[in-house]
């Protein structure tokens, strides 16, 4: 497996699921990861945008979730291969799309579970 150097996060349902999840970008940045936000939302708060290297809303890269191409192109915008990225989404078909692109997919269902998986995969520093 390639070194995991990127984290691609969904907005609604993931980053909006409590303070611990909202803090993931800060923790990922502290771990030296490249960060992308991929969402079908039309807009996200400006302060959230500033936490990411890349923000992909809707079909701006020519594809939408769950199409694997959106994850491939987002990884490319980060300067990474999909296999170097972890994708966190709360919709199973989107996680399957990320996996089909070659990324490591994490299905978000509860903050504790997701944070545990990210801790193992990416060695994130504590909150």
XYZ file of N, CA and C in Angstrom:
381
model
N 0.843 -1.179 0.000
C 0.000 0.000 0.000
C 0.887 1.241 0.000
N 0.473 2.228 -0.773
C 1.212 3.493 -0.826
C 1.118 4.206 0.517
N 2.063 5.090 0.751
C 1.968 5.932 1.944
C 0.733 6.806 1.810
N -0.041 6.882 2.858
C -1.243 7.703 2.853
C -0.854 9.125 3.231
N -1.016 10.041 2.277
C -0.580 11.423 2.472
C -1.695 12.433 2.257
N -2.889 11.948 1.888
C -3.987 12.855 1.611
C -5.265 12.415 2.281
N -6.105 13.388 2.606
C -7.401 13.129 3.216
C -8.445 13.923 2.454
N -9.437 13.218 1.941
C -10.530 13.826 1.191
C -11.792 13.626 2.015
N -12.415 14.729 2.414
C -13.575 14.680 3.307
C -14.832 15.197 2.634
N -15.950 14.590 2.991
C -17.272 15.088 2.614
C -17.657 16.174 3.619
N -18.550 17.054 3.217
C -19.000 18.125 4.116
C -20.233 17.692 4.905
N -21.399 17.724 4.278
C -22.643 17.403 4.979
C -22.681 15.950 5.419
N -22.911 15.734 6.708
C -22.965 14.381 7.241
C -21.648 13.901 7.818
N -20.546 14.531 7.434
C -19.231 14.162 7.973
C -18.691 15.321 8.808
N -18.300 16.399 8.156
C -17.744 17.538 8.900
C -18.800 18.259 9.736
N -20.067 18.019 9.427
C -21.154 18.639 10.192
C -21.613 17.773 11.356
N -20.924 16.646 11.606
C -21.345 15.690 12.641
C -20.610 15.926 13.964
N -20.691 17.138 14.476
C -20.151 17.430 15.797
C -18.765 18.049 15.769
N -18.375 18.559 16.933
C -17.101 19.274 17.057
C -15.888 18.408 16.746
N -15.916 17.145 17.173
C -14.760 16.279 16.922
C -14.521 16.087 15.431
N -15.591 15.924 14.664
C -15.439 15.768 13.219
C -15.037 17.094 12.574
N -15.588 18.190 13.055
C -15.237 19.505 12.511
C -13.760 19.824 12.741
N -13.148 19.177 13.733
C -11.744 19.404 14.067
C -10.792 18.534 13.240
N -11.311 17.596 12.477
C -10.455 16.688 11.707
C -9.523 17.441 10.757
N -9.978 18.465 10.025
C -9.020 19.157 9.142
C -7.817 19.742 9.896
N -8.041 20.326 11.049
C -6.929 20.884 11.831
C -5.956 19.780 12.230
N -6.494 18.664 12.696
C -5.654 17.547 13.119
C -4.888 16.949 11.935
N -5.562 16.849 10.796
C -4.911 16.309 9.600
C -3.791 17.231 9.130
N -4.034 18.522 9.187
C -3.006 19.495 8.797
C -1.797 19.363 9.731
N -2.060 19.192 11.043
C -0.977 19.025 12.018
C -0.158 17.768 11.728
N -0.792 16.768 11.105
C -0.100 15.532 10.749
C 0.620 15.647 9.407
N 0.514 16.811 8.756
C 1.213 17.027 7.501
C 0.509 16.498 6.272
N -0.783 16.235 6.381
C -1.537 15.690 5.253
C -2.004 16.786 4.310
N -2.161 16.425 3.041
C -2.820 17.290 2.059
C -4.313 17.067 2.237
N -5.113 18.131 2.129
C -6.546 18.049 2.438
C -7.420 18.535 1.296
N -8.488 17.773 1.050
C -9.494 18.192 0.070
C -10.875 17.998 0.658
N -11.766 18.884 0.277
C -13.180 18.785 0.609
C -13.907 18.507 -0.695
N -14.695 17.436 -0.733
C -15.490 17.108 -1.906
C -16.933 16.999 -1.455
N -17.783 17.839 -2.045
C -19.170 17.885 -1.609
C -20.083 18.233 -2.766
N -21.294 17.731 -2.698
C -22.318 18.132 -3.662
C -23.014 19.413 -3.207
N -22.603 19.961 -2.069
C -23.160 21.226 -1.588
C -22.812 22.335 -2.587
N -23.633 23.360 -2.612
C -23.382 24.492 -3.508
C -22.388 25.476 -2.899
N -22.265 25.453 -1.572
C -21.355 26.359 -0.887
C -21.003 25.775 0.474
N -19.865 26.185 1.004
C -19.455 25.829 2.358
C -18.952 27.112 3.019
N -18.947 27.166 4.359
C -18.477 28.373 5.038
C -17.043 28.731 4.638
N -16.787 30.035 4.492
C -15.451 30.500 4.080
C -14.353 29.990 4.996
N -14.610 29.982 6.326
C -13.572 29.529 7.251
C -13.253 28.050 7.050
N -14.230 27.286 6.573
C -13.986 25.879 6.274
C -13.131 25.754 5.018
N -13.431 26.531 4.010
C -12.649 26.514 2.765
C -11.165 26.729 3.052
N -10.888 27.645 3.978
C -9.504 28.003 4.278
C -8.716 26.853 4.902
N -9.415 25.860 5.445
C -8.749 24.727 6.093
C -8.264 23.682 5.086
N -8.651 23.824 3.812
C -8.372 22.807 2.799
C -7.451 23.328 1.708
N -6.655 22.419 1.150
C -5.821 22.749 0.001
C -6.665 22.839 -1.262
N -7.706 22.000 -1.329
C -8.568 21.910 -2.508
C -10.011 21.786 -2.030
N -10.917 22.536 -2.675
C -12.349 22.414 -2.402
C -13.045 22.137 -3.726
N -13.747 20.996 -3.795
C -14.460 20.589 -4.993
C -15.948 20.526 -4.646
N -16.711 21.461 -5.197
C -18.156 21.497 -4.967
C -18.874 21.134 -6.250
N -19.849 20.227 -6.147
C -20.614 19.835 -7.324
C -19.742 19.156 -8.360
N -19.940 19.546 -9.612
C -19.248 18.882 -10.725
C -18.133 19.740 -11.314
N -17.473 20.558 -10.499
C -16.455 21.475 -11.031
C -15.272 20.757 -11.673
N -15.033 19.501 -11.342
C -13.941 18.756 -11.980
C -14.464 17.869 -13.114
N -15.725 18.075 -13.502
C -16.295 17.321 -14.610
C -16.936 16.015 -14.201
N -17.034 15.762 -12.915
C -17.663 14.542 -12.407
C -18.229 14.840 -11.025
N -19.182 14.032 -10.611
C -19.799 14.160 -9.285
C -19.707 12.817 -8.577
N -19.756 12.881 -7.253
C -19.825 11.636 -6.480
C -21.094 10.904 -6.895
N -21.062 9.614 -7.003
C -20.035 8.637 -6.621
C -19.063 8.255 -7.737
N -19.064 8.949 -8.860
C -18.180 8.634 -9.975
C -16.722 8.590 -9.490
N -16.026 7.485 -9.702
C -14.624 7.401 -9.273
C -13.759 8.535 -9.822
N -14.151 9.081 -10.960
C -13.359 10.139 -11.585
C -13.227 11.374 -10.696
N -14.268 11.696 -9.915
C -14.170 12.868 -9.041
C -13.070 12.666 -7.999
N -12.903 11.454 -7.525
C -11.859 11.177 -6.533
C -10.477 11.139 -7.185
N -10.390 10.609 -8.402
C -9.118 10.623 -9.131
C -8.653 12.062 -9.381
N -9.577 12.880 -9.859
C -9.219 14.269 -10.193
C -8.913 15.082 -8.939
N -9.611 14.817 -7.864
C -9.331 15.533 -6.619
C -7.950 15.156 -6.097
N -7.616 13.876 -6.147
C -6.270 13.454 -5.731
C -5.218 14.148 -6.589
N -5.463 14.226 -7.886
C -4.528 14.893 -8.791
C -4.357 16.367 -8.413
N -5.459 17.037 -8.064
C -5.372 18.437 -7.627
C -4.535 18.583 -6.353
N -4.519 17.535 -5.535
C -3.690 17.532 -4.322
C -2.235 17.193 -4.625
N -1.969 16.798 -5.873
C -0.612 16.375 -6.230
C -0.323 14.954 -5.793
N -1.378 14.154 -5.632
C -1.251 12.789 -5.138
C -1.923 11.799 -6.082
N -1.615 10.533 -5.884
C -2.337 9.448 -6.544
C -3.525 9.080 -5.655
N -4.614 8.566 -6.229
C -5.754 8.161 -5.393
C -5.357 7.186 -4.284
N -4.435 6.286 -4.555
C -3.996 5.313 -3.566
C -3.260 5.909 -2.389
N -2.911 7.188 -2.473
C -2.262 7.885 -1.367
C -3.281 8.636 -0.506
N -4.572 8.478 -0.838
C -5.613 9.253 -0.164
C -6.609 8.370 0.579
N -7.091 8.904 1.696
C -8.222 8.337 2.425
C -9.416 9.246 2.152
N -10.536 8.641 1.802
C -11.771 9.383 1.547
C -12.783 9.012 2.620
N -13.363 10.030 3.269
C -14.385 9.812 4.290
C -15.698 10.390 3.788
N -16.719 9.535 3.730
C -18.050 9.958 3.294
C -19.076 9.162 4.086
N -20.275 9.728 4.221
C -21.325 9.045 4.976
C -22.312 8.296 4.084
N -22.059 8.259 2.784
C -22.930 7.568 1.839
C -22.157 6.383 1.254
N -22.652 5.157 1.473
C -21.904 3.975 1.024
C -21.509 3.987 -0.448
N -22.392 4.417 -1.336
C -22.061 4.402 -2.765
C -20.902 5.361 -3.064
N -20.774 6.442 -2.307
C -19.651 7.355 -2.502
C -18.341 6.726 -2.040
N -18.395 5.968 -0.947
C -17.202 5.273 -0.461
C -16.783 4.210 -1.478
N -17.755 3.530 -2.064
C -17.432 2.548 -3.115
C -16.797 3.236 -4.321
N -17.284 4.424 -4.677
C -16.688 5.177 -5.784
C -15.248 5.551 -5.492
N -14.980 5.961 -4.262
C -13.615 6.297 -3.862
C -12.711 5.070 -3.954
N -13.217 3.934 -3.469
C -12.436 2.695 -3.521
C -12.186 2.275 -4.970
N -13.185 2.456 -5.845
C -13.018 2.116 -7.257
C -11.947 2.992 -7.912
N -11.756 4.201 -7.398
C -10.713 5.097 -7.899
C -9.334 4.703 -7.384
N -9.294 3.822 -6.378
C -8.019 3.380 -5.810
C -7.705 3.961 -4.450
N -8.614 4.809 -3.920
C -8.409 5.407 -2.605
C -8.845 4.436 -1.513
N -8.448 4.739 -0.283
C -8.924 4.001 0.879
C -10.218 4.680 1.318
N -11.310 3.946 1.330
C -12.599 4.522 1.699
C -12.955 4.232 3.147
N -13.467 5.249 3.831
C -13.953 5.112 5.200
C -15.401 5.579 5.210
N -16.296 4.680 5.600
C -17.707 5.029 5.711
C -17.950 5.638 7.082
N -18.353 6.902 7.084
C -18.638 7.599 8.342
C -20.043 7.251 8.800
N -20.130 6.689 10.009
C -21.443 6.426 10.606
C -21.545 7.051 11.988
N -20.418 7.179 12.675
C -20.381 7.782 14.010
C -18.992 8.374 14.218
N -18.901 9.553 14.861
C -17.591 10.183 15.043
C -16.544 9.278 15.683
N -16.893 8.568 16.736
C -15.897 7.729 17.410
C -15.306 6.684 16.471
N -16.162 6.043 15.683
C -15.687 5.012 14.761
C -14.794 5.614 13.678
N -15.231 6.723 13.093
C -14.447 7.358 12.032
C -13.119 7.865 12.566
N -13.145 8.517 13.713
C -11.904 9.023 14.296
C -10.950 7.881 14.635
N -11.493 6.762 15.084
C -10.660 5.592 15.356
C -9.989 5.078 14.096
N -10.758 4.979 13.004
C -10.187 4.517 11.740
C -9.136 5.483 11.212
N -9.424 6.793 11.295
C -8.454 7.772 10.824
C -7.196 7.769 11.687
N -7.357 7.527 12.970
C -6.202 7.420 13.851
C -5.289 6.277 13.446
N -5.891 5.154 13.073
C -5.109 3.985 12.655
C -4.465 4.223 11.290
N -5.261 4.686 10.320
C -4.775 4.847 8.952
C -3.765 5.985 8.807
N -4.017 7.095 9.500
C -3.238 8.307 9.258
C -2.429 8.785 10.448
N -2.559 8.078 11.570
C -1.826 8.455 12.780
C -2.062 9.921 13.141
N -3.350 10.306 13.145
C -3.694 11.686 13.490
C -3.367 11.968 14.939
N -2.899 13.190 15.233
C -2.650 13.549 16.625
C -3.971 13.647 17.394
N -3.941 13.494 18.707
C -5.172 13.558 19.489
C -5.839 14.925 19.372
N -7.139 14.924 19.644
C -7.929 16.168 19.575
C -7.441 17.179 20.569
